[in-house]
Coordinates of C-alpha atoms in Angstrom, one line a residue:
Chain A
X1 CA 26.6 -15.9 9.7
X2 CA 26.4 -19.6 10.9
X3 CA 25.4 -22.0 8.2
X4 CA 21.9 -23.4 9.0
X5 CA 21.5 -27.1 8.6
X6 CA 19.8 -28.0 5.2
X7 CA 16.5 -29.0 7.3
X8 CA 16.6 -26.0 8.9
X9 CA 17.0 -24.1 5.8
X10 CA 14.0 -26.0 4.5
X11 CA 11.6 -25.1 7.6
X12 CA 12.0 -21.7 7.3
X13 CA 11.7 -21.6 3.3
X14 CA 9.1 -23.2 3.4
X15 CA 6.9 -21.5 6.6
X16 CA 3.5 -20.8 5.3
X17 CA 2.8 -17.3 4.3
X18 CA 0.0 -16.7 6.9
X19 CA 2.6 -17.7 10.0
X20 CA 5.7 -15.4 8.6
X21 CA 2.6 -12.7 8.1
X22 CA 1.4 -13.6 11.7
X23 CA 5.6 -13.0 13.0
X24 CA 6.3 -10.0 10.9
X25 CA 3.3 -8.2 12.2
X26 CA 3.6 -9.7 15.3
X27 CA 4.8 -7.3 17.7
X28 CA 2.4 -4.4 16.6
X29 CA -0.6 -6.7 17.1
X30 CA 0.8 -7.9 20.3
X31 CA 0.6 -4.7 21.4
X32 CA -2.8 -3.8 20.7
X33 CA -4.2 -7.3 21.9
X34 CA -2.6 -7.3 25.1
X35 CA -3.9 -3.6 26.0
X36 CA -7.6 -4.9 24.4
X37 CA -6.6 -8.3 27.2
X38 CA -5.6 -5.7 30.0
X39 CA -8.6 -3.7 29.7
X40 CA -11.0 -6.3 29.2
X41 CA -9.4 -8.0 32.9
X42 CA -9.5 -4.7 34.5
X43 CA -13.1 -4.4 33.8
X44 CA -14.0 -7.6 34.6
X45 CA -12.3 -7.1 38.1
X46 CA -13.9 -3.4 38.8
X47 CA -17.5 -4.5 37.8
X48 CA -19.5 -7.5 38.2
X49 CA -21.7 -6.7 35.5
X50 CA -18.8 -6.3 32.6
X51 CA -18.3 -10.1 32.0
X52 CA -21.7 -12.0 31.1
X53 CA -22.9 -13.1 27.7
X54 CA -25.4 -10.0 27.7
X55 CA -22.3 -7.6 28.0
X56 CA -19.9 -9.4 25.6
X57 CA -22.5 -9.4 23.2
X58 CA -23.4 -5.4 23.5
X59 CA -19.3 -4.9 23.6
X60 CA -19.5 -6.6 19.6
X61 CA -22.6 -4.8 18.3
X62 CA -21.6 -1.7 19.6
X63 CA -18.2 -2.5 17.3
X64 CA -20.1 -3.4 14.4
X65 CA -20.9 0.6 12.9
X66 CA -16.9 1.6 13.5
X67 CA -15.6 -1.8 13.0
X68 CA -16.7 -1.8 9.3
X69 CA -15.5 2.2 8.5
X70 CA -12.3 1.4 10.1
X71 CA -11.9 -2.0 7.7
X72 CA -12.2 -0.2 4.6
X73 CA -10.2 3.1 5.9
X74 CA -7.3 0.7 6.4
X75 CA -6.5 0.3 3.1
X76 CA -6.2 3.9 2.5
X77 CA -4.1 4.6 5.7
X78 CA -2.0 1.8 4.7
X79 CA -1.6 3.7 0.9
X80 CA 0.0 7.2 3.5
X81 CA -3.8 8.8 2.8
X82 CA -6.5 9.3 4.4
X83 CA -10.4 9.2 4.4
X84 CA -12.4 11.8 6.3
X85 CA -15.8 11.5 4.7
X86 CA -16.4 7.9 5.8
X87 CA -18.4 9.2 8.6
X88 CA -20.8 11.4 6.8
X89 CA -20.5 9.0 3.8
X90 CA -22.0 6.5 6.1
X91 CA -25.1 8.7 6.7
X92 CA -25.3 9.5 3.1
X93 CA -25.5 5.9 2.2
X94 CA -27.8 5.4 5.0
X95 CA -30.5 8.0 3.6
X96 CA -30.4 6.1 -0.2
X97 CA -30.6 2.7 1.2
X98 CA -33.9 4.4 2.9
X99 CA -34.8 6.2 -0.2
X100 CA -34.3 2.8 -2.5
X101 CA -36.0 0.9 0.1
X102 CA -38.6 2.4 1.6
X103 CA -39.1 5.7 -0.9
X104 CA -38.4 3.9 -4.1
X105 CA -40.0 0.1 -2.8
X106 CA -37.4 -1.6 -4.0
X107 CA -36.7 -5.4 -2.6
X108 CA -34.1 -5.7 0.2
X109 CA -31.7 -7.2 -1.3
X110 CA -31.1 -4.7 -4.6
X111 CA -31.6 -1.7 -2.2
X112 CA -29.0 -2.9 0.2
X113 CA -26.6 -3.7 -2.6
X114 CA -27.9 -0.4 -4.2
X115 CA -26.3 1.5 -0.9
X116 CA -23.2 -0.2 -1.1
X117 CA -22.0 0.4 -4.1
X118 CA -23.2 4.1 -3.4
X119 CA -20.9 3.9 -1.2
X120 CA -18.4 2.7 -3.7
X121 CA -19.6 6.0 -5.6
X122 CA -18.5 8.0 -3.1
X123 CA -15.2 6.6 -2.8
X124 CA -14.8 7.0 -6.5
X125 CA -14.7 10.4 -6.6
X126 CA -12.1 10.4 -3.8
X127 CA -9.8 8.3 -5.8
X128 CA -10.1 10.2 -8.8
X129 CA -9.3 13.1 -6.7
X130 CA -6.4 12.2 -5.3
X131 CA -4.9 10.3 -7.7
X132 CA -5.7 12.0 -10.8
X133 CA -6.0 15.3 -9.9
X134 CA -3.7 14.9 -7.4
X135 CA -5.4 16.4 -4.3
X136 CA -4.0 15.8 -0.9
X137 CA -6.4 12.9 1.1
X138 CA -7.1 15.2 3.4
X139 CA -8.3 18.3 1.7
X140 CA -10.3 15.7 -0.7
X141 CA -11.5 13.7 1.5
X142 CA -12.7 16.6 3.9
X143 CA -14.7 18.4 0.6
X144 CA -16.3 14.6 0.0
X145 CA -17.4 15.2 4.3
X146 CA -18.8 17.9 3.6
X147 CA -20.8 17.7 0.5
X148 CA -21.8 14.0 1.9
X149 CA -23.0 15.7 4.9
X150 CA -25.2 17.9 2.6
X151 CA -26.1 15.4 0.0
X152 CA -27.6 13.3 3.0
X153 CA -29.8 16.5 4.2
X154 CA -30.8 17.4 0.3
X155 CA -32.0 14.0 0.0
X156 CA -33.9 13.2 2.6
X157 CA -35.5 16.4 3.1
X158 CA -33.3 16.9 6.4
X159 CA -36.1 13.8 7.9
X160 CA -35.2 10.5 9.1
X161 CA -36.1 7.8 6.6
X162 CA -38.6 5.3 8.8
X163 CA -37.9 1.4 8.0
X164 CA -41.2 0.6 10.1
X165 CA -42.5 -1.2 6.8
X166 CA -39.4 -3.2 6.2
X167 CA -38.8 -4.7 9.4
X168 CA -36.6 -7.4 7.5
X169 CA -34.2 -4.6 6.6
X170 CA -34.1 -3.9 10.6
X171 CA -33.1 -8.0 11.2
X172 CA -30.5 -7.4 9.0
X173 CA -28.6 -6.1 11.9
X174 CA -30.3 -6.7 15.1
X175 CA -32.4 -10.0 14.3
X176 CA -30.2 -13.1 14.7
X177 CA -29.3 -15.6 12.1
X178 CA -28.4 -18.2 14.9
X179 CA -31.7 -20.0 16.3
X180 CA -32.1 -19.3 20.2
X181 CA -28.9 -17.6 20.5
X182 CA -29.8 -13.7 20.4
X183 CA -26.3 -13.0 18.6
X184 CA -27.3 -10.1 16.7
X185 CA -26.5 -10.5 13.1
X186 CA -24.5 -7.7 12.3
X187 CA -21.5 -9.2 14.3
X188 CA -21.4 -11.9 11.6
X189 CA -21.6 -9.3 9.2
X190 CA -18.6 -7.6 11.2
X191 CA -16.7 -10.9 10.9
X192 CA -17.2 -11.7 7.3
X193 CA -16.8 -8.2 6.1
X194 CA -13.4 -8.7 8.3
X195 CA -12.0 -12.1 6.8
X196 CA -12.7 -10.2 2.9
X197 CA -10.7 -7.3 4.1
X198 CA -8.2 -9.6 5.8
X199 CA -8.1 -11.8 2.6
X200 CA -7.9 -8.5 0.4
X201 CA -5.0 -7.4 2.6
X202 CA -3.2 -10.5 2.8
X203 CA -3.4 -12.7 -0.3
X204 CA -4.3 -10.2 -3.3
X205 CA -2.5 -8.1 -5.6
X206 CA -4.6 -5.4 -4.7
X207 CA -3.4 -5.7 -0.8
X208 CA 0.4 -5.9 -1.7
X209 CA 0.0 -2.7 -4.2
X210 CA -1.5 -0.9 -1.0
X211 CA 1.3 -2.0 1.2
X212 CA 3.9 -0.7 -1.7
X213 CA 2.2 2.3 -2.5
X214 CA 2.7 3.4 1.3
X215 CA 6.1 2.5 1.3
X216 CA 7.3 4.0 -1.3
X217 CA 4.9 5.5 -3.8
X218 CA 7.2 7.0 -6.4
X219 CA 9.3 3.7 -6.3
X220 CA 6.3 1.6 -7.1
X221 CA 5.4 3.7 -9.7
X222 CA 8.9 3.9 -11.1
X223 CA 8.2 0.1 -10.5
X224 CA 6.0 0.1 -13.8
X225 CA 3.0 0.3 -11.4
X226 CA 0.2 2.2 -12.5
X227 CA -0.4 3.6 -9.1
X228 CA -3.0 6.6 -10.0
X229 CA -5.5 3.4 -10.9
X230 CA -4.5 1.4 -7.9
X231 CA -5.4 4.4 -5.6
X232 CA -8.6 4.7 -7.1
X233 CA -9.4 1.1 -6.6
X234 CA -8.5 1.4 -3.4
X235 CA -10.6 4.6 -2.6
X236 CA -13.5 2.9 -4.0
X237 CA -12.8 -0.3 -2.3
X238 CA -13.3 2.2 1.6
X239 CA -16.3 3.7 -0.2
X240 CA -17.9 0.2 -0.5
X241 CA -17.2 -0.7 3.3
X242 CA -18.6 3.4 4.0
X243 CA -21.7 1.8 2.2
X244 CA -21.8 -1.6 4.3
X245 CA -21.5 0.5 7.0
X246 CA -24.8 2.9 6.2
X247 CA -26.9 -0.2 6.0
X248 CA -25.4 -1.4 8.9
X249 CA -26.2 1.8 11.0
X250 CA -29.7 2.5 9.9
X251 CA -30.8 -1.4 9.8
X252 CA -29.9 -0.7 14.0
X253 CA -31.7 2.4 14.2
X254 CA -34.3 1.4 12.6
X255 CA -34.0 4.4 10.4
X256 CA -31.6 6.4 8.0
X257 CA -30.4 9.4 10.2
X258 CA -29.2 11.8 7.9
X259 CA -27.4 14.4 10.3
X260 CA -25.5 11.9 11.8
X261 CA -21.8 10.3 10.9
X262 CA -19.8 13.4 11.5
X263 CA -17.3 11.9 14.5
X264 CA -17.5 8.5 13.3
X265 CA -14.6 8.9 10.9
X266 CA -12.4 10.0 13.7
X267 CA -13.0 7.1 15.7
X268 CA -12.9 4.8 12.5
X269 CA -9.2 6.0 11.9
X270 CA -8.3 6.5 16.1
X271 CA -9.9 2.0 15.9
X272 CA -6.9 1.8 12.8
X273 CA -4.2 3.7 14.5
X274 CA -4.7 1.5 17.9
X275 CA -4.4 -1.0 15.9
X276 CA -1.1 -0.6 14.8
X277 CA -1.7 0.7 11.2
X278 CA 1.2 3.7 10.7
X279 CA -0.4 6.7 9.4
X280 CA 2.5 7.7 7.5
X281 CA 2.1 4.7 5.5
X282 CA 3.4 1.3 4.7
X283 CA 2.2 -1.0 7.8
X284 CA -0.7 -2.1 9.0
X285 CA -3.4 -5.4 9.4
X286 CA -6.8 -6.0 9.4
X287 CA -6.7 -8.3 12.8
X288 CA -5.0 -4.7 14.4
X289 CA -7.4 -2.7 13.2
X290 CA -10.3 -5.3 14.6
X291 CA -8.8 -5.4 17.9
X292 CA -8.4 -1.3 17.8
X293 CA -12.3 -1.5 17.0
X294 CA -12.8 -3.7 20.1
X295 CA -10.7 -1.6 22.6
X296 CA -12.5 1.3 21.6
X297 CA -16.6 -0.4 22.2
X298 CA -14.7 -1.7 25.3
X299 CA -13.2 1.2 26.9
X300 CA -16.7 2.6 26.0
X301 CA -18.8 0.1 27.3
X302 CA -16.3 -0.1 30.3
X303 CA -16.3 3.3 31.0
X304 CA -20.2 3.3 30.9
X305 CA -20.7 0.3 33.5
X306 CA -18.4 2.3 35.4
X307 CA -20.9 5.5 35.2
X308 CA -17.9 7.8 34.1
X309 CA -19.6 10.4 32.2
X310 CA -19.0 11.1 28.4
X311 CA -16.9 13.8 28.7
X312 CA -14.1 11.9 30.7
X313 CA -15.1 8.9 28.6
X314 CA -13.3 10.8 25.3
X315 CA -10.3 12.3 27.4
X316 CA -9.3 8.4 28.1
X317 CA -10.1 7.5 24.6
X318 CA -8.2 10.6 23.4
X319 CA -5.1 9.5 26.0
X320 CA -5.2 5.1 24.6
X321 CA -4.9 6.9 20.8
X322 CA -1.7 8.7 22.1
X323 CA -0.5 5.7 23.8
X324 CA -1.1 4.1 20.6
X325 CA 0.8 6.5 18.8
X326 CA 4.0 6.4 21.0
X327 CA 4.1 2.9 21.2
X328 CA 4.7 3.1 17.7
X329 CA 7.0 5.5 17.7
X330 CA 9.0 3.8 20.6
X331 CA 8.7 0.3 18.2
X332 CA 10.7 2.5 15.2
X333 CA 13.1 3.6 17.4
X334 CA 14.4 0.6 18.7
X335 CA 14.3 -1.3 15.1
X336 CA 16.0 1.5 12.9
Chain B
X1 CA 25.4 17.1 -13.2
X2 CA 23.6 18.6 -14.7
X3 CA 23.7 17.0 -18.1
X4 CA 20.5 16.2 -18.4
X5 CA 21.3 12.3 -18.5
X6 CA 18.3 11.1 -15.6
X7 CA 16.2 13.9 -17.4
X8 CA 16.5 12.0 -20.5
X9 CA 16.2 8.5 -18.7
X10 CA 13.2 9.4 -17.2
X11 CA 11.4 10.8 -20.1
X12 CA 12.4 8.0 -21.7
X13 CA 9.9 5.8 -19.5
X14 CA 7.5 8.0 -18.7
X15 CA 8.1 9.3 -15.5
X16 CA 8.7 12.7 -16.7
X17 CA 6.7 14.4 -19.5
X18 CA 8.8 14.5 -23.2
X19 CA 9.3 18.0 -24.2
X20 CA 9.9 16.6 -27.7
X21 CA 11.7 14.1 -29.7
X22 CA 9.9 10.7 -30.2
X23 CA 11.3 7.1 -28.5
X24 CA 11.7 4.0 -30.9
X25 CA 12.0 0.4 -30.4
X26 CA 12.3 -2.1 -33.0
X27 CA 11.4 0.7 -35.6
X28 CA 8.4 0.9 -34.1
X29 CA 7.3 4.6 -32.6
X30 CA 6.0 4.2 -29.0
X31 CA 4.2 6.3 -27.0
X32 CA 5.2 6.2 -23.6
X33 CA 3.5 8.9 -20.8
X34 CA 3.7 6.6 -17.6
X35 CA 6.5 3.5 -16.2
X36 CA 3.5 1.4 -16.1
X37 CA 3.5 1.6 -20.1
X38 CA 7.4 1.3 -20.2
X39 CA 7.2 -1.7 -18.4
X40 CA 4.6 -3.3 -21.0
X41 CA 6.9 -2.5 -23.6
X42 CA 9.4 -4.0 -21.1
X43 CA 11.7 -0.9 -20.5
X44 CA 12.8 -0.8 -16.6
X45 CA 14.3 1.9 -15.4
X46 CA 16.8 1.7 -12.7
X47 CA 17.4 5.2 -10.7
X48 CA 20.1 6.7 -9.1
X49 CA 18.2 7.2 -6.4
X50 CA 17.6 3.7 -5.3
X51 CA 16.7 4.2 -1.3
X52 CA 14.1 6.9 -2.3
X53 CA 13.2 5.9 -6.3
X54 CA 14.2 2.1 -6.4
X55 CA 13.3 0.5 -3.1
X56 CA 10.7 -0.4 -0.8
X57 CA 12.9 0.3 2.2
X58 CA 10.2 -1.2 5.0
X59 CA 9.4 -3.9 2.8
X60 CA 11.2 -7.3 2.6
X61 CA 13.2 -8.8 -0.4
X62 CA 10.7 -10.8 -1.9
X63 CA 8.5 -7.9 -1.9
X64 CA 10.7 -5.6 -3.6
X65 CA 11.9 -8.5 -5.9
X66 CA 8.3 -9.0 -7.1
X67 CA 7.2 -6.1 -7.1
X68 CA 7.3 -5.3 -11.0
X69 CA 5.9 -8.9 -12.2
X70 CA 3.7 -10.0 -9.7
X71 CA 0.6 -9.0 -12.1
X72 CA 1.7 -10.5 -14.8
X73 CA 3.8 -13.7 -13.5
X74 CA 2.7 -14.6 -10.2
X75 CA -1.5 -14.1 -9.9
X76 CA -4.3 -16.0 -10.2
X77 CA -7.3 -14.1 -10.6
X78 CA -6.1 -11.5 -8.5
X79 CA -4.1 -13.7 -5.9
X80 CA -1.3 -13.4 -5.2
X81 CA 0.8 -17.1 -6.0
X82 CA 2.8 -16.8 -2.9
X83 CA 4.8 -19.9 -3.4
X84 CA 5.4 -19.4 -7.1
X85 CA 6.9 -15.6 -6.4
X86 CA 8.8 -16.8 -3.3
X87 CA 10.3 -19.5 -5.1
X88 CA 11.6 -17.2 -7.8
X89 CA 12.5 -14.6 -5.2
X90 CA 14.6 -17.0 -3.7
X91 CA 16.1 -18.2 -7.0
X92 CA 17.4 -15.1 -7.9
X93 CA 18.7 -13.9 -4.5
X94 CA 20.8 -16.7 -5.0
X95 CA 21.8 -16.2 -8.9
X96 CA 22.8 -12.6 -7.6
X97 CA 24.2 -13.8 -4.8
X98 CA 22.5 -11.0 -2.9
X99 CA 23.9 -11.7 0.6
X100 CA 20.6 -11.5 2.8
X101 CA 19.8 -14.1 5.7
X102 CA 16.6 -14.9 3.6
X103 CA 14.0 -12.9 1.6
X104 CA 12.1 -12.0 4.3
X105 CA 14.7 -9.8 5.4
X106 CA 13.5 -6.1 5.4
X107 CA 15.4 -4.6 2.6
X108 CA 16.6 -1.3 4.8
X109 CA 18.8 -3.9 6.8
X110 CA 20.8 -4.8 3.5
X111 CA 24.2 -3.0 2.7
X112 CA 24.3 -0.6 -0.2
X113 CA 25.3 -3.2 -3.1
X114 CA 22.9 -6.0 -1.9
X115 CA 20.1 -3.3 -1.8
X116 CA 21.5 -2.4 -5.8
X117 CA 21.4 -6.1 -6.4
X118 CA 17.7 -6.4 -4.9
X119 CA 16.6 -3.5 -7.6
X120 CA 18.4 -5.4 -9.9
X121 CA 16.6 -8.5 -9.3
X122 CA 13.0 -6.9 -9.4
X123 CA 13.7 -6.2 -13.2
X124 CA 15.3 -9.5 -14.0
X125 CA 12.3 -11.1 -12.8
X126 CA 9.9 -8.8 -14.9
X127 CA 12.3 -9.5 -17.9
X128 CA 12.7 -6.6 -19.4
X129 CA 14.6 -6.0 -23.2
X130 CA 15.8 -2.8 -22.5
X131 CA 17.0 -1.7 -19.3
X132 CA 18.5 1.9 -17.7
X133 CA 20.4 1.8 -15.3
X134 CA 21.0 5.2 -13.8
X135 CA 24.4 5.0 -11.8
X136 CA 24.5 1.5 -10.8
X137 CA 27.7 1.6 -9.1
X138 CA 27.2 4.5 -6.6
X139 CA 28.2 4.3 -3.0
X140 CA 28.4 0.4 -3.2
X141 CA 32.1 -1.2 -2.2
X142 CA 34.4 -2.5 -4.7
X143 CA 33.4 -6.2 -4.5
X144 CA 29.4 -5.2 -5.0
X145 CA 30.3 -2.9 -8.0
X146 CA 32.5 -5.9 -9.9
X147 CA 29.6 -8.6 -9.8
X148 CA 27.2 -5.7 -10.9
X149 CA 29.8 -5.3 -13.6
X150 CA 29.6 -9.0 -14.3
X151 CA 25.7 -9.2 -14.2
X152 CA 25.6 -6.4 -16.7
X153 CA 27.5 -8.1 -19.3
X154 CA 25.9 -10.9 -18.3
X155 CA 22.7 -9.4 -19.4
X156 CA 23.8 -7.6 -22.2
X157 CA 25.0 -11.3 -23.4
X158 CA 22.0 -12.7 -23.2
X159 CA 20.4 -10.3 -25.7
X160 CA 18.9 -7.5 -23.5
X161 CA 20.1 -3.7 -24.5
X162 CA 21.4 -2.1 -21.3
X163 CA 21.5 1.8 -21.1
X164 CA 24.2 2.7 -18.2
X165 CA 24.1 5.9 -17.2
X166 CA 27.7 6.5 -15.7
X167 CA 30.3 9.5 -15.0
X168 CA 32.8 7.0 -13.9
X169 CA 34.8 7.6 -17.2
X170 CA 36.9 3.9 -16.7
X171 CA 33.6 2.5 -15.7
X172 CA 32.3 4.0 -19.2
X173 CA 35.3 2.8 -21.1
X174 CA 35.2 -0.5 -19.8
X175 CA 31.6 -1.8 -19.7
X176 CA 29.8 0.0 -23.2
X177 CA 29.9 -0.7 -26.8
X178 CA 28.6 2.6 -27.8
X179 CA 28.7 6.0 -25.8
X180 CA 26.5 9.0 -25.9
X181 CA 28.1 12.2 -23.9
X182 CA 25.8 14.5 -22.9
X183 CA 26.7 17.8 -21.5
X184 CA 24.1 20.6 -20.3
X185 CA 21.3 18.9 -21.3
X186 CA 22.1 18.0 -25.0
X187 CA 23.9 15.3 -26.7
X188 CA 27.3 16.4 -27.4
X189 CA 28.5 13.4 -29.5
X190 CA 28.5 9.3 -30.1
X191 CA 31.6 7.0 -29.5
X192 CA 31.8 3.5 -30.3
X193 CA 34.2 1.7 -27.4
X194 CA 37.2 1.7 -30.7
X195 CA 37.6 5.0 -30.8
X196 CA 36.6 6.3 -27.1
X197 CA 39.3 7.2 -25.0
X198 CA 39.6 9.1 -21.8
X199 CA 40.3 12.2 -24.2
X200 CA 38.1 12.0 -26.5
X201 CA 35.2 11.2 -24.1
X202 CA 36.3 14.7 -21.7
X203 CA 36.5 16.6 -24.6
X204 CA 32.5 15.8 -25.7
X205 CA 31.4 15.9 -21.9
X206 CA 33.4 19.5 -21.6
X207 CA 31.7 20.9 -25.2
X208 CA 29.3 23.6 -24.8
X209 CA 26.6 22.4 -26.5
X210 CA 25.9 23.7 -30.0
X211 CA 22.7 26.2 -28.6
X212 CA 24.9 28.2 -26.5
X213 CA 28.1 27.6 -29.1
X214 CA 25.4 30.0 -31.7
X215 CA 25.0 32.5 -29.5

């Protein structure tokens, strides 16, 4: 080893934690973002109505439902688990924000927050599943689908819940924020609920027990960390974004659709995989998992201005999560 | 081995469940059931095991050196104090003299004896009273195994009690004050470092224990 010169030395001790972050992570993010730039060129080029503020905007919206599952499923993936019954969840909170708000009259703001942390409920019982009865993710996780699936149904009678009367609630999503602009809401949502995961990630406790707990879980336990409570939090923590996300979807529709959210978990966790999050635990970022989120509503959209029907639409999406996947693989390979 | 020595070590903090006996410290009984409460009474446990039980193999130093502590030493509020833990990371990388090009070196790229010294570190920086170390010396070149020698007496002259779990009889001879054999699962008998010798050591370690002895 060559001795560095004390200078030198002194640069790289004292980097700031967000550029060795950026570094470490680098490659896998580099990755993604330069397949989200390739596709978003290629579309540009093929169709002359891809690339216009009207488009752009649709391409983020479109993000906004999946965006916020695959935040808080992040967290989870990262921990070497996994969440199936964000999707459903989703609807589940969806049909109580509709039955606080609309059945129940409760003002906006407690009904909103009302569905989130139902969310968080939700998530809850997943962590106390897994971690203190020790379920696998999965097979918890897929029960919670179910039951959420039913709950939703139960609840609402098996009808949509109508926001008509609160068109407020509706603006929470598609009105815009930004005088004159027409920049739906909900994208700034997206982005805020983004820089909290980010910061969760990044600069908590909470973020480097997830990151530890997928590494290595008995380690960190044997660490004199008291992972069973950790998981939990962490569960919870997806739940609340599952909630987010139930507002989010119903304040777009206009109204709580309580059959719906089976599929969106998949592509939740196929937006996390693209972007570079390892399922086995251990590695991932929020800024991946964003860009995963935005090669998915672009492929989509993409796909669409192209009228290529929806069946070949899913067999390219299905191919980008394999190419994810080996990508990954090839990245292992080459640094073990 | 089969002598029940991790068994006991890990009961001791929790990892395992205690089938009976009761764990004191300071006269005082404690009740132990996970590592997270060992490590509040500051009792770290070290395993044999340390690329599957001790380390964070993806992870880089600094994150396996604070690991243990970061709650407690270097938080605010729930955030993490970056600067305060890599500055403490870095200080005892360089006490250790773990050879690493810096702490953000991924800790599977370390040899054997700087990844021991890493483990190490994470429970110097949680300072700990009482600390187990299962095997210290395993698979780590001679060189690695002296300044782990050195860092235990180091330790134990500073105050903290070490437990070394060993079956490296000169290793045993050299380093303890007191020794406990074990053999198939039960304590066979207590030395202190006066009267142990090779012989009388093998001849505890090689004793069926009393249970089967009855029978």
């Amino acid at each position: 080893m060559s001795t560095p010169t004390a200078t030198e030395e002194e640069q790289r001790k004292d980097a700031p934690a967000g550029v060795r972050h950026t570094l470490r992570a680098g490659l896998q993010q580099f990755l993604a973002f330069a397949s989200l730039l390739v596709i978003f060129v290629f579309f540009s080029i093929v169709s002359e109505n891809f690339f216009n503020y009207g488009n752009i905007t649709n391409i983020l919206f479109s993000t906004v439902v999946i965006g916020t599952l695959a935040l808080g499923t992040t967290f989870v993936i990262i921990t070497g688990g996994i969440d199936l019954s964000i999707g459903t969840g989703m609807a589940l909170c969806a049909v109580m924000s509709g039955v606080l708000i609309v059945n129940a009259g409760l003002p906006l703001p407690l009904g909103v927050l009302g569905a989130i942390l139902f969310g968080g409920l939700i998530g809850l019982v997943n962590g106390l599943n897994v971690a203190v009865l020790g379920l696998p993710p999965f097979i918890a996780t897929l029960a919670m689908m179910l039951v959420a699936q039913g709950l939703a149904l139960v609840v609402s009678n098996s009808t949509p819940i109508y926001f008509d009367q609160t068109p407020a609630y509706i603006d929470i999503s598609i009105g815009s924020i930004i005088p004159g602009a027409n920049f739906p809401n909900a994208v700034i949502i997206l982005a805020v609920a983004a820089v909290i995961a980010g910061v969760l990630l990044n600069k908590t406790v909470l973020g480097r027990y997830t990151y530890s707990i997928g590494s290595n879980e008995e380690a960190t336990a044997l660490s004199g960390i008291d992972v069973r409570r950790w998981k939990i939090v962490i569960y919870t923590l997806a739940g609340l974004f599952t909630g987010l996300a139930g507002v989010m979807i119903s304040a777009r529709l206009g109204s709580a659709q309580p059959a719906t959210g089976m599929g969106y978990e998949l592509q939740a966790i196929a937006a996390v995989v693209i972007g570079g999050t390892s399922l086995s635990g251990g590695k991932g970022s929020i800024v991946g998992t964003v860009i995963g989120a935005l090669i998915i509503s672009v492929l989509n959209n993409g796909l669409q201005i192209m009228s290529i029907p929806q069946e070949w639409q899913n067999v390219i999406l299905g191919c980008v999560i394999l190419l994810a996947v080996y990508a990954d693989r090839a990245r292992k390979s080459t640094t073990a | 081995m089969g002598a029940g020595r991790t068994e006991v070590a890990r009961a001791l903090v929790g990892a395992d469940p205690v089938e009976s006996g009761t764990v004191e410290m300071r006269g005082k009984q404690l009740r132990i059931t996970t590592p997270a409460e060992a490590a509040k009474h500051r009792i770290g446990y070290l395993s044999e095991d340390r690329k599957h039980l001790g380390l964070l193999l993806e992870q880089d130093v600094n994150a396996n050196v604070g690991l243990s502590s970061i709650r407690e030493k270097f938080q605010s509020w729930g955030f993490v104090r970056d600067r305060a833990m890599r500055a403490r990371s870095r200080e005892v990388v360089e006490s250790l003299r773990i050879r690493t090009p810096s702490i953000d070196q991924t800790a599977k790229f370390l040899s054997g004896g700087n990844q021991q010294k890493v483990v190490i570190a994470k429970w110097l920086v949680k300072d700990c009273d009482v600390l187990i170390f299962d095997e210290p010396t395993r698979g780590i070149d001679v060189g690695a195994k002296e300044e782990i020698y050195r860092l235990l007496n180091d330790l134990a002259a500073q105050g903290k009690s070490i437990i070394m779990i060993s079956s490296e009889l000169p290793e045993v001879l050299r380093m303890s004050h007191r020794i406990v054999v074990m053999s198939e699962g039960r304590v066979t008998g207590q030395l202190e470092a006066a009267e142990a010798t090779q012989e009388s050591v093998m001849h505890l370690a090689t004793l069926r224990p009393e249970t089967e002895a009855v029978r």
